[in-house]
PDB file of C-alpha atoms in Angstrom:
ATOM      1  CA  UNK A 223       0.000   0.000   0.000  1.00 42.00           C
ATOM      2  CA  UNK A 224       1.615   3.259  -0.838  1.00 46.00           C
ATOM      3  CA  UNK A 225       2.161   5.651   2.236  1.00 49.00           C
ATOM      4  CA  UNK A 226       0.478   7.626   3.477  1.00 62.00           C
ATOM      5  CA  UNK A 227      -2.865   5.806   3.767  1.00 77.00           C
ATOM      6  CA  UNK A 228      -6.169   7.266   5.044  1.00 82.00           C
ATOM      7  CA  UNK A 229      -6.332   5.414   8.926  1.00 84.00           C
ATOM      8  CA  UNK A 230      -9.975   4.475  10.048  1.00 84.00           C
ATOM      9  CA  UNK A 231      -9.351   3.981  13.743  1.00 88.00           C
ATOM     10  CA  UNK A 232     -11.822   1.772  15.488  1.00 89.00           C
ATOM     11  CA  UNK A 233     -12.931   2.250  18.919  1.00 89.00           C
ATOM     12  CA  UNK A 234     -12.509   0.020  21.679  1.00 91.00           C
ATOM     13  CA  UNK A 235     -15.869  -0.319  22.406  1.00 88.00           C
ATOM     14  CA  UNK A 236     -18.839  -0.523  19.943  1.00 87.00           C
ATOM     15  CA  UNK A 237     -22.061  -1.311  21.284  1.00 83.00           C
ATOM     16  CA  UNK A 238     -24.744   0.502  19.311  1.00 81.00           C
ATOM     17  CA  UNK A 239     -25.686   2.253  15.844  1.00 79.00           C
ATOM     18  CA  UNK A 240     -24.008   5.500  16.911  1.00 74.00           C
ATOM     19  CA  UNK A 241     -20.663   4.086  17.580  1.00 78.00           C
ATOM     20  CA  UNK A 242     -20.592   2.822  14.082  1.00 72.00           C
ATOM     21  CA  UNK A 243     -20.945   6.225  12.089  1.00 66.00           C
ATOM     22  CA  UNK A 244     -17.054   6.562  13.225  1.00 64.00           C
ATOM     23  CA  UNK A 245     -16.475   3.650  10.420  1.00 70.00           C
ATOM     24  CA  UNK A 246     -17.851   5.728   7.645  1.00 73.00           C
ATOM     25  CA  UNK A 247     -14.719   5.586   4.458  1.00 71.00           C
ATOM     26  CA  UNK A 248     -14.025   9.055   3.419  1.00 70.00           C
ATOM     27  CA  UNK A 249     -14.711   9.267  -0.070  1.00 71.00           C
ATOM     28  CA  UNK A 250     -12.640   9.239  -3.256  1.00 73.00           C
ATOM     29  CA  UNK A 251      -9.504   7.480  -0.665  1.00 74.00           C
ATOM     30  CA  UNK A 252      -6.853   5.573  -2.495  1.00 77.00           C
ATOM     31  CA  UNK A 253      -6.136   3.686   0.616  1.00 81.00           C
ATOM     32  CA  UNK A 254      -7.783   2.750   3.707  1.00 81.00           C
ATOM     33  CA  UNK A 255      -6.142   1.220   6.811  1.00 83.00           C
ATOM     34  CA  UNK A 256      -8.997  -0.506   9.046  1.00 85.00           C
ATOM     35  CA  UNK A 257      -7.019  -0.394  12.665  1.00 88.00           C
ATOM     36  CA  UNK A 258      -9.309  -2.523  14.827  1.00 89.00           C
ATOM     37  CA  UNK A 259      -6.433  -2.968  16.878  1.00 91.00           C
ATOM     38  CA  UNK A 260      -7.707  -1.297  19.782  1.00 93.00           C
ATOM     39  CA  UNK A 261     -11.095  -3.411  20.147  1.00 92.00           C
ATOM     40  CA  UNK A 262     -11.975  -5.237  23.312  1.00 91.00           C
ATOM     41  CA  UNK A 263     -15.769  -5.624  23.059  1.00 87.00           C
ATOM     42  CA  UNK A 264     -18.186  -5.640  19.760  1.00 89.00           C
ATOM     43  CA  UNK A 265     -21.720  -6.194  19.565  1.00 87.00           C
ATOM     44  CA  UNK A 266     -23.131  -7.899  16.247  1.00 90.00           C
ATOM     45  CA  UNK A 267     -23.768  -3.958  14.724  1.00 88.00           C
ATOM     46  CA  UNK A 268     -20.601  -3.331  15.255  1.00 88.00           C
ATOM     47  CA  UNK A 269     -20.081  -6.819  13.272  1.00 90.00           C
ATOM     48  CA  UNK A 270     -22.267  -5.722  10.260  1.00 87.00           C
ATOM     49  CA  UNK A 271     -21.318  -2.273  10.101  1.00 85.00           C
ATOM     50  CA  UNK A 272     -17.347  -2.385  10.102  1.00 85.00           C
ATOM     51  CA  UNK A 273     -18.083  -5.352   7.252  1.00 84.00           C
ATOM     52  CA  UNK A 274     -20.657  -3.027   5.501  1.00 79.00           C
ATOM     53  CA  UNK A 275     -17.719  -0.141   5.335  1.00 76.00           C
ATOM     54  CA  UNK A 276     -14.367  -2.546   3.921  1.00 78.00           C
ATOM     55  CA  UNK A 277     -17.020  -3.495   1.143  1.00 75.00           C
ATOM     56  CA  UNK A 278     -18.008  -0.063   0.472  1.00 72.00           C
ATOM     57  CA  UNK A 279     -14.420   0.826   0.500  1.00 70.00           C
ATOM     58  CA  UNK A 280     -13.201  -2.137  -1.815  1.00 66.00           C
ATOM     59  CA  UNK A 281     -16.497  -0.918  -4.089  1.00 69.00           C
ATOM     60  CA  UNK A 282     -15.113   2.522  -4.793  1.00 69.00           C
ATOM     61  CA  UNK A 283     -11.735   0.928  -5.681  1.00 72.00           C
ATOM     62  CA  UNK A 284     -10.064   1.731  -2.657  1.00 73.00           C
ATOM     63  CA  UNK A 285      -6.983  -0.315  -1.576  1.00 81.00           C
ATOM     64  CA  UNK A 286      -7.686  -1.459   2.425  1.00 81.00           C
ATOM     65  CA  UNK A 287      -5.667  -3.058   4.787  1.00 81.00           C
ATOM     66  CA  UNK A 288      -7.341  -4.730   7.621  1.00 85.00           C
ATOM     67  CA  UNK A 289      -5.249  -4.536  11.160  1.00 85.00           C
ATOM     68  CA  UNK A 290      -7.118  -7.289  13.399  1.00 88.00           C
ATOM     69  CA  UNK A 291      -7.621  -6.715  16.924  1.00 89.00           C
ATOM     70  CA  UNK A 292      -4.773  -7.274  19.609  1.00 89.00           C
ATOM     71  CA  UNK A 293      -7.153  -9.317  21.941  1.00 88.00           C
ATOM     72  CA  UNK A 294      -7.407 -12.695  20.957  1.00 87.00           C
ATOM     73  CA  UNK A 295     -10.690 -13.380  22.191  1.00 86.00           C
ATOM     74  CA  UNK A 296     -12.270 -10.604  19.832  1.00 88.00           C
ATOM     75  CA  UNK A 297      -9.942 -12.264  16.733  1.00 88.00           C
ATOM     76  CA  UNK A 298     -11.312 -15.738  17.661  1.00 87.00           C
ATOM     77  CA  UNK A 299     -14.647 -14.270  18.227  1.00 87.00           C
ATOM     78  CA  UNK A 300     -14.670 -12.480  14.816  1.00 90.00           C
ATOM     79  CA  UNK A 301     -13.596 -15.807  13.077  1.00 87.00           C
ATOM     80  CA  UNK A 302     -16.469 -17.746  14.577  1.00 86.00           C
ATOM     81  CA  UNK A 303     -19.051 -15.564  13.457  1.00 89.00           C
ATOM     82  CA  UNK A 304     -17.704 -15.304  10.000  1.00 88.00           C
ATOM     83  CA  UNK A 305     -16.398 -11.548   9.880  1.00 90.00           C
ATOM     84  CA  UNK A 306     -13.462 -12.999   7.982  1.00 87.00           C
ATOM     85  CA  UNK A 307     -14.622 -15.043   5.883  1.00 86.00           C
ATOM     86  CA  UNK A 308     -17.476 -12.691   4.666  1.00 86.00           C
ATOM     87  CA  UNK A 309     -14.306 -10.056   3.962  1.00 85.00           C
ATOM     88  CA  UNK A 310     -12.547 -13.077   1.815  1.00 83.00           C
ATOM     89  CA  UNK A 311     -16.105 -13.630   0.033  1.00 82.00           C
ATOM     90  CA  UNK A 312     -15.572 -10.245  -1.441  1.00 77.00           C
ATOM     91  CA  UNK A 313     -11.821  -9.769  -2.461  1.00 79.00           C
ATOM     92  CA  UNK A 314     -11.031  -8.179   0.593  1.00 79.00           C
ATOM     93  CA  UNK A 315      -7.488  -9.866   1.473  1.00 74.00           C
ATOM     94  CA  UNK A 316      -7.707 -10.806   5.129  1.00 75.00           C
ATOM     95  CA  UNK A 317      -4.193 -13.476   6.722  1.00 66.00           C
ATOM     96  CA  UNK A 318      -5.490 -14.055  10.294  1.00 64.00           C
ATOM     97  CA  UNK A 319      -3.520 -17.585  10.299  1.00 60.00           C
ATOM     98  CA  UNK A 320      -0.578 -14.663  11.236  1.00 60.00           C
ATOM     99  CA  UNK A 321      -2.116 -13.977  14.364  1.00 65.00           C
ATOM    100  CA  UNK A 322      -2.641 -15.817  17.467  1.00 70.00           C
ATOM    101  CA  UNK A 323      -6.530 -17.577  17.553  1.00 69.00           C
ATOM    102  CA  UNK A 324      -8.031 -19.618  20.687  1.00 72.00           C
ATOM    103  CA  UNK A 325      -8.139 -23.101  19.489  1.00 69.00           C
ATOM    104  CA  UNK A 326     -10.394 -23.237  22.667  1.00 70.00           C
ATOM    105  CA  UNK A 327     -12.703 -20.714  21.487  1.00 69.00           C
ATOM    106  CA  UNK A 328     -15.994 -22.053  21.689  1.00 66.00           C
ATOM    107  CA  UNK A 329     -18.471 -19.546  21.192  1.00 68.00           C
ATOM    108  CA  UNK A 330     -21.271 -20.150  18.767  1.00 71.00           C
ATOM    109  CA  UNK A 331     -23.459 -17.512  16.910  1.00 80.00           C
ATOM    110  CA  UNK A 332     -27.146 -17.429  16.906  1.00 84.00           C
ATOM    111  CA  UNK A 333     -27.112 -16.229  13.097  1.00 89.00           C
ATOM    112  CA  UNK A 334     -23.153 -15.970  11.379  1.00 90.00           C
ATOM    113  CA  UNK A 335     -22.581 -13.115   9.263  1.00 90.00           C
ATOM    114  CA  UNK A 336     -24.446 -13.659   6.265  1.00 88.00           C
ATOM    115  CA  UNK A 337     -25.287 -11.267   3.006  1.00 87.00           C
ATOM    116  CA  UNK A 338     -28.528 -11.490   2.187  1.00 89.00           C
ATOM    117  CA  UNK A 339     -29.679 -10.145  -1.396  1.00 88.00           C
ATOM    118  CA  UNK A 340     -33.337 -11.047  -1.515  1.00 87.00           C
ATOM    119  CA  UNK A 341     -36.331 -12.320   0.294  1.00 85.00           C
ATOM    120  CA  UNK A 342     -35.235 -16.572  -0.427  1.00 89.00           C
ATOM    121  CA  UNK A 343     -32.397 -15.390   1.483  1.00 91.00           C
ATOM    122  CA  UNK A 344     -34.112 -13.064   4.081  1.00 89.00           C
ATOM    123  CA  UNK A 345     -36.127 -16.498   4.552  1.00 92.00           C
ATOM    124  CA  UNK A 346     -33.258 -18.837   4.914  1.00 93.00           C
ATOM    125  CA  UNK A 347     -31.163 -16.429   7.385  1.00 92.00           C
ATOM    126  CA  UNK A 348     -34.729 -16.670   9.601  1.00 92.00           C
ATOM    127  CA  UNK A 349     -35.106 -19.974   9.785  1.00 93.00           C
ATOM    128  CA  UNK A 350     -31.117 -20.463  10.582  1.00 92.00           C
ATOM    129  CA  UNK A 351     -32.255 -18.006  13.460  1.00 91.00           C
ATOM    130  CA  UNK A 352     -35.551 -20.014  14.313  1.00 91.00           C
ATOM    131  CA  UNK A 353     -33.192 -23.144  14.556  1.00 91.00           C
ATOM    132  CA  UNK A 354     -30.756 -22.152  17.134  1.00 88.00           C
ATOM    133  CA  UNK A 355     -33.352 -20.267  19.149  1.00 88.00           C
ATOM    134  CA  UNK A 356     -35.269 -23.428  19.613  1.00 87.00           C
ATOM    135  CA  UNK A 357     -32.027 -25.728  20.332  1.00 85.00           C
ATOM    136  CA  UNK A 358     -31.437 -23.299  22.995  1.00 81.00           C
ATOM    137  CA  UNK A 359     -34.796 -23.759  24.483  1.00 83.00           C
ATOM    138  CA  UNK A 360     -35.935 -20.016  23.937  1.00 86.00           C
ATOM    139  CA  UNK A 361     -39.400 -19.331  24.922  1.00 88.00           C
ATOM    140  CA  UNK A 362     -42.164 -19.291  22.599  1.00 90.00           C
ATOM    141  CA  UNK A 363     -42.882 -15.714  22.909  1.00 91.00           C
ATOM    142  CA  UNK A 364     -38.786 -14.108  22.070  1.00 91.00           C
ATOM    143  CA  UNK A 365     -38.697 -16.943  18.879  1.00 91.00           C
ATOM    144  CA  UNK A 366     -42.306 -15.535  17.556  1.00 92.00           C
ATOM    145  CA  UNK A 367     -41.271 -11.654  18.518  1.00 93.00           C
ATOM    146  CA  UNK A 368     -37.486 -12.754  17.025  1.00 91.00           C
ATOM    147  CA  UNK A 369     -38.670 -13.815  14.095  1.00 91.00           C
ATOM    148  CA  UNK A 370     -41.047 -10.692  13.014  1.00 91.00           C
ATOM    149  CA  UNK A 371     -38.135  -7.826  14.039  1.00 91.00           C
ATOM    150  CA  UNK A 372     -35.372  -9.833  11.750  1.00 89.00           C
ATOM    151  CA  UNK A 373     -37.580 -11.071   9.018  1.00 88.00           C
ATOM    152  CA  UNK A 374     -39.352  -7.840   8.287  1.00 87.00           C
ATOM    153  CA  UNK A 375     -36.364  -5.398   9.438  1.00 87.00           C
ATOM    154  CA  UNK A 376     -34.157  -7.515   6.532  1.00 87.00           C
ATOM    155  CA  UNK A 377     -36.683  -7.816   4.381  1.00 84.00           C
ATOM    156  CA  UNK A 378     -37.121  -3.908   4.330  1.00 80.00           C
ATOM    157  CA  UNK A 379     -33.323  -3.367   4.120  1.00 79.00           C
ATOM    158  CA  UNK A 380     -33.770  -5.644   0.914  1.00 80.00           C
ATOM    159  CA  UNK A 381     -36.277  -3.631  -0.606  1.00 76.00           C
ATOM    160  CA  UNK A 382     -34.835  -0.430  -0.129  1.00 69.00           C
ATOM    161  CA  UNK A 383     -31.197  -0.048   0.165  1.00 58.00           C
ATOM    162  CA  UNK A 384     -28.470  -2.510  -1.489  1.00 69.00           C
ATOM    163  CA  UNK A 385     -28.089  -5.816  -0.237  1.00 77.00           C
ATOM    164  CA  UNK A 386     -27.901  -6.387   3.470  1.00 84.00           C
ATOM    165  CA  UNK A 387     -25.964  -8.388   6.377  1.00 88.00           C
ATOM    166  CA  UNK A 388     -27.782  -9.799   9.355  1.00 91.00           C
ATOM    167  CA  UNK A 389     -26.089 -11.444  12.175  1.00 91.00           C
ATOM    168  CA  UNK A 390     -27.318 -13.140  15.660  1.00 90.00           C
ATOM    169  CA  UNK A 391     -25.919 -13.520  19.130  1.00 86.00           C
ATOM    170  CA  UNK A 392     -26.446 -14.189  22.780  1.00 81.00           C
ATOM    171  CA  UNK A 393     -24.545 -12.557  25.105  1.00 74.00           C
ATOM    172  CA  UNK A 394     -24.081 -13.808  28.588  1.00 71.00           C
ATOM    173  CA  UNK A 395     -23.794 -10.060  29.892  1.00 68.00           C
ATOM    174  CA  UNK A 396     -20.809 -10.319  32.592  1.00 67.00           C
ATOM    175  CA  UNK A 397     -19.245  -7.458  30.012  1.00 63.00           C
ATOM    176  CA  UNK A 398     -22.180  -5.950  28.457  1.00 61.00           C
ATOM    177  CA  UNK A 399     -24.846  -5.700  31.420  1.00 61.00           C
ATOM    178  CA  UNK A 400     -27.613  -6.746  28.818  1.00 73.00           C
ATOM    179  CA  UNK A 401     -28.062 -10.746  28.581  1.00 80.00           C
ATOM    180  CA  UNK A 402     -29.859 -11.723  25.618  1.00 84.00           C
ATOM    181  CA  UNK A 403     -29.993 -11.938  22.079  1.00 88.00           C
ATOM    182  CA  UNK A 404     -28.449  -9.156  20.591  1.00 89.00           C
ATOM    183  CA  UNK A 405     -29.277  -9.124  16.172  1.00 91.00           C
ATOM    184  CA  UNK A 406     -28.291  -6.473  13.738  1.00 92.00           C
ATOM    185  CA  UNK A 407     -28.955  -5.418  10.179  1.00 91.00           C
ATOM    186  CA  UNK A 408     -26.926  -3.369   7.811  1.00 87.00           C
ATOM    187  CA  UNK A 409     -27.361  -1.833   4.002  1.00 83.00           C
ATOM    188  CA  UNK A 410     -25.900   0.876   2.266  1.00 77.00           C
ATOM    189  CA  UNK A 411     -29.593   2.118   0.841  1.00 78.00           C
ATOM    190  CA  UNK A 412     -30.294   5.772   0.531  1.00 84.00           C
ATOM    191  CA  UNK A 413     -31.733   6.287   4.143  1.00 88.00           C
ATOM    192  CA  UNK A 414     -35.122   6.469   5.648  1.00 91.00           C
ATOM    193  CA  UNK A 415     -36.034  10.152   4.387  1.00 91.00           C
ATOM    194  CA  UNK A 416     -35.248   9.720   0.916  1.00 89.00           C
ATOM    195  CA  UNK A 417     -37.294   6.282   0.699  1.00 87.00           C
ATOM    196  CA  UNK A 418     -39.956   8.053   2.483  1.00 89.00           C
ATOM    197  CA  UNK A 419     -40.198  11.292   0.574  1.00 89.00           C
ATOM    198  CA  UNK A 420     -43.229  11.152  -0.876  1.00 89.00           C
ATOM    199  CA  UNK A 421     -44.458  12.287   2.828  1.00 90.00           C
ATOM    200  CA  UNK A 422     -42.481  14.852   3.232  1.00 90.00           C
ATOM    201  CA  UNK A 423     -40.518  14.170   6.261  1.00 93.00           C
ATOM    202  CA  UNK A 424     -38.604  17.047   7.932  1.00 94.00           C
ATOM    203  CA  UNK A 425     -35.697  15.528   8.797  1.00 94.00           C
ATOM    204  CA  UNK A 426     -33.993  11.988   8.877  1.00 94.00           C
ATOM    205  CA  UNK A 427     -35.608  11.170  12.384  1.00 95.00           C
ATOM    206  CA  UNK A 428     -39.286  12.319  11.883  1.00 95.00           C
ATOM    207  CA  UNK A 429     -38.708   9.847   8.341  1.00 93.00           C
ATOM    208  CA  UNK A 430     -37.724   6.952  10.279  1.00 93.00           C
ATOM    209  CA  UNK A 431     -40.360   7.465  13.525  1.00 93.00           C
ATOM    210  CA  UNK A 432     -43.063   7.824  10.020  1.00 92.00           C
ATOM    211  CA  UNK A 433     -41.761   4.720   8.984  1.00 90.00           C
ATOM    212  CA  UNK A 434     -42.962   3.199  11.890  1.00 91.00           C
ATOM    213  CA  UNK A 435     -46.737   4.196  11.124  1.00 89.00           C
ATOM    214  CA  UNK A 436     -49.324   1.226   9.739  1.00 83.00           C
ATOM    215  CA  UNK A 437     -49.814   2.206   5.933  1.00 80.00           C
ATOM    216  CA  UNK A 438     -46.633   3.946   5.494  1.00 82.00           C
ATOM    217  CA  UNK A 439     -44.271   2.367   2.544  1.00 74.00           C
ATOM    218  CA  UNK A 440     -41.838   3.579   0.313  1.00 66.00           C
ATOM    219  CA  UNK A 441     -42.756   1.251  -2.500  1.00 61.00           C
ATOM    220  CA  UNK A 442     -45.467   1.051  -4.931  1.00 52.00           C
ATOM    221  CA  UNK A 443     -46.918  -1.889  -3.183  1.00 55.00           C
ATOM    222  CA  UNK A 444     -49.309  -2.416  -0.699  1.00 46.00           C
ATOM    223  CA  UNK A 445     -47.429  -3.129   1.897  1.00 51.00           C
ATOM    224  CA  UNK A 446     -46.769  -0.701   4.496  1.00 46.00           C
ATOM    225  CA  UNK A 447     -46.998  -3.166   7.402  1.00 58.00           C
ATOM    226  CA  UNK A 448     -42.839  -4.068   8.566  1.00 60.00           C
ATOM    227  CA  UNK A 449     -42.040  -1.978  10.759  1.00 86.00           C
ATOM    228  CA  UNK A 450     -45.542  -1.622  12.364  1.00 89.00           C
ATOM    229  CA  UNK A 451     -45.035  -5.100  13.146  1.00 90.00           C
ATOM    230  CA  UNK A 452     -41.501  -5.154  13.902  1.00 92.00           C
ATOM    231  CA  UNK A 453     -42.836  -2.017  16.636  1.00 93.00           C
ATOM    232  CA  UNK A 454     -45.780  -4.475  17.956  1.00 93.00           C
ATOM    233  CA  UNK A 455     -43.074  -7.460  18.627  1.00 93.00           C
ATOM    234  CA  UNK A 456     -40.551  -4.630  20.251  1.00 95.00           C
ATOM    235  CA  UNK A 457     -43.673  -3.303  23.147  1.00 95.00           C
ATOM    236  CA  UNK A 458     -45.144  -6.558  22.908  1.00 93.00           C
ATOM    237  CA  UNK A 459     -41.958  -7.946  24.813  1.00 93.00           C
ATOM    238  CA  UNK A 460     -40.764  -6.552  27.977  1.00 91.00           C
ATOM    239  CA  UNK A 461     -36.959  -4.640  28.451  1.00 91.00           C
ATOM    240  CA  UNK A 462     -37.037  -5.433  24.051  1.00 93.00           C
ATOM    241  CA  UNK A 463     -35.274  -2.251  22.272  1.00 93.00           C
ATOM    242  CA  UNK A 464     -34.811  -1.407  18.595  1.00 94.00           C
ATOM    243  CA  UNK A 465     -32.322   1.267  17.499  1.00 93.00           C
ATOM    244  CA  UNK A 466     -32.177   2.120  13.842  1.00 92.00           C
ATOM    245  CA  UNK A 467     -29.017   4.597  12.459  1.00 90.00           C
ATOM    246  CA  UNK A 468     -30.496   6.119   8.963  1.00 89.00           C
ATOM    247  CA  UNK A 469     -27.897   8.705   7.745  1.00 88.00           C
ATOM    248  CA  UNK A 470     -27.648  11.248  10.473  1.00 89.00           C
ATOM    249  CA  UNK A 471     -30.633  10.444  12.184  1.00 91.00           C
ATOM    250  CA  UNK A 472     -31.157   7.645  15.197  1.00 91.00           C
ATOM    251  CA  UNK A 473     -34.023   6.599  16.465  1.00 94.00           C
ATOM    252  CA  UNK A 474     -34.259   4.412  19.889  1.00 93.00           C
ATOM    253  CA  UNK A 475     -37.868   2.126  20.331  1.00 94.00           C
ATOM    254  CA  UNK A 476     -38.385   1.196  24.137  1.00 92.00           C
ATOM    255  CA  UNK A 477     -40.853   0.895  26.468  1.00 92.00           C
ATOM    256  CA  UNK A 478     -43.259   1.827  24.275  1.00 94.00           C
ATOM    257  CA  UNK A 479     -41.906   5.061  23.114  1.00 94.00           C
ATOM    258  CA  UNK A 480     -39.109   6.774  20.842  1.00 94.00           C
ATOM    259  CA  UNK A 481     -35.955   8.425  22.115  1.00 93.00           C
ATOM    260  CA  UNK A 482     -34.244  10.181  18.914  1.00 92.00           C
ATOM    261  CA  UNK A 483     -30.738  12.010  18.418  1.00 90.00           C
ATOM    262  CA  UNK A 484     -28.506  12.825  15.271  1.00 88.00           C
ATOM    263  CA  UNK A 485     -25.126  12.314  14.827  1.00 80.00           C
ATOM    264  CA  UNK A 486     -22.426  12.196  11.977  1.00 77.00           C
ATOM    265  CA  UNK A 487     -23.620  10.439   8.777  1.00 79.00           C
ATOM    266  CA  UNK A 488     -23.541   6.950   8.602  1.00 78.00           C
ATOM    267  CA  UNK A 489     -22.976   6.147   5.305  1.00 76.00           C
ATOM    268  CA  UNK A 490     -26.436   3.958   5.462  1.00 82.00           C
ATOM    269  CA  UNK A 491     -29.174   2.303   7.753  1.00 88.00           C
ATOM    270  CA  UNK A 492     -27.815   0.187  10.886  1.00 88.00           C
ATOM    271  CA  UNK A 493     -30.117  -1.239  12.820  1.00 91.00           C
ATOM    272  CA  UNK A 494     -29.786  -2.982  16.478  1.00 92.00           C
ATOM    273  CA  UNK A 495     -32.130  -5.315  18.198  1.00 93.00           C
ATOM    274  CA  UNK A 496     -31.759  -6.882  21.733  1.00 91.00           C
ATOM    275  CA  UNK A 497     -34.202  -8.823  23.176  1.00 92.00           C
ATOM    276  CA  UNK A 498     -33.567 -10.019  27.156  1.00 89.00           C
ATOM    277  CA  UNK A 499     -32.753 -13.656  27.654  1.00 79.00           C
ATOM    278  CA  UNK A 500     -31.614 -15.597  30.031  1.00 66.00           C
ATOM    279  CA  UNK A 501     -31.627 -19.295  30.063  1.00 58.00           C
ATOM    280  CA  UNK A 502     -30.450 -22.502  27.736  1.00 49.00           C
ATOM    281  CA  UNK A 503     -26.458 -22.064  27.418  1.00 44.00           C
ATOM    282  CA  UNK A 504     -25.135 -18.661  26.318  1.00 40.00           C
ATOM    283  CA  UNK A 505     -23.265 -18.662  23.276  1.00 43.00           C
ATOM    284  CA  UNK A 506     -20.180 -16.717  24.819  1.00 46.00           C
ATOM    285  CA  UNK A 507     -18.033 -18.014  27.481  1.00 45.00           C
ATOM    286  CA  UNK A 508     -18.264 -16.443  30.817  1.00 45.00           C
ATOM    287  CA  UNK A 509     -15.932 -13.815  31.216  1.00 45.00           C
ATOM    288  CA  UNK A 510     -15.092 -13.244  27.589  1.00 48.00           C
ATOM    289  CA  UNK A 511     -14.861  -9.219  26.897  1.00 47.00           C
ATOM    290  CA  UNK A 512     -17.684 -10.302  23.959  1.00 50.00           C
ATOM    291  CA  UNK A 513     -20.240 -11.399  26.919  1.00 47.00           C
TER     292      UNK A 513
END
């Protein structure tokens, strides 16, 4: 890579939508150095939306260079759910056999990192999901509610931005203070108030809080109905949140009401989804910095 590279430094910590608007590529860059070298603890949006940015990057030509985390839990951890592998898919040149895995590592993801391009796929990424809920013994009520949020929340991502990248996983919460299932959605479509702008929406937030409103769609179909539903799962199931980054806008859905911000631009719609859970065998070892 020549020198001088542009460096994308990634924090230690990235937990929700906003942290992930620091991954945004500057444009028009002839080189990109990823530096995840400081990371001790990533949640799956973090996953999908430091994926989501190499790809953009290696779609406008740009030459990147992925530096892997120093912790080898996190390295292990992003092998197992597929972070690599997903990079390798798309000619992004990743060599963690030079760094030092667990062989021990054991954790295993609800839902690996998987692109999903259309609604076959948005069907075969839920019933992966489905699956491992029910081997893990999951009540009825978080596989039904689970299963609504990620089918219609990817399904809209497929309909409206660029293909999209879902990913699952529990967390034990000894790190993160919020045991559950933790999901997250990623696409580099054109954001929520430019789908929506045949209503007019005043700003990024008030488009994605419309979105939310039975009837409203930005297609020519019928359909309206996702994220009314995905909104009806979310209050139908208690300490359940839903955070979607469009652009600059950010929009929080808990305890039956919205908590909104903006922040720096994205580059595209992430969304988070967590869902309280505890019980069957959590899918990261106690005391890992990913619990």
């Amino acid at each position: 890579m020549p020198a001088g590279p542009v460096i994308l430094t990634i924090p230690s910590e990235i937990r929700d939508p906003l942290d992930a608007a620091c991954f945004v590529l500057p444009e028009g860059a002839e080189g990109v150095l990823v530096d995840m070298r400081a990371v001790q603890w990533i949640a799956p949006v973090g996953v999908v939306a430091l994926l989501a940015q190499c790809l953009r990057g290696g779609e406008q030509n740009a030459r990147l260079q992925v530096v892997l985390p120093e912790d080898q839990e996190v390295r292990s951890y992003l092998g197992t759910i597929g972070f690599y592998r997903a990079l390798r898919d798309q000619g992004v040149p990743v060599d963690e056999g030079g760094f030092d895995l667990d062989p021990g590592y054991r954790a295993r993801p609800h839902l690996s990192l998987v692109k999903v391009t259309n609604s076959f796929e948005v069907d075969q990424a839920l019933g992966v999901l489905v699956d491992a809920l029910d081997e893990s013994k999951a009540p009825a009520e978080l596989v039904i509610a689970a299963s609504i949020v990620v089918s219609e929340l990817t399904d809209n991502a497929v309909q409206h931005g660029t293909h999209s990248y879902v990913v699952a996983q529990t967390h034990s919460g000894e790190r993160s203070g919020t045991p559950g299932i933790h999901m997250a959605i990623a696409d580099f479509g054109p954001g929520f108030r430019s789908t929506l702008e045949a209503y007019a929406p005043a700003s990024e937030v008030d488009a994605i809080v419309k979105a939310f409103e039975l009837g409203v769609t930005g297609t020519r179909e019928r359909r309206g109905v996702g994220l009314s539903e995905a909104q009806e799962s979310i209050d139908g199931y208690p300490g359940a949140r839903l955070a979607i980054a469009s652009r600059i806008g950010l929009v929080e859905r808990t305890d039956r009401s919205f908590r909104s911000a903006e922040g720096e631009d994205c580059g595209g719609v992430f969304v988070s989804v967590y869902f309280p859970y505890i019980g069957g065998q959590p899918a990261v070892p106690p005391g890992s910095p990913l619990a």
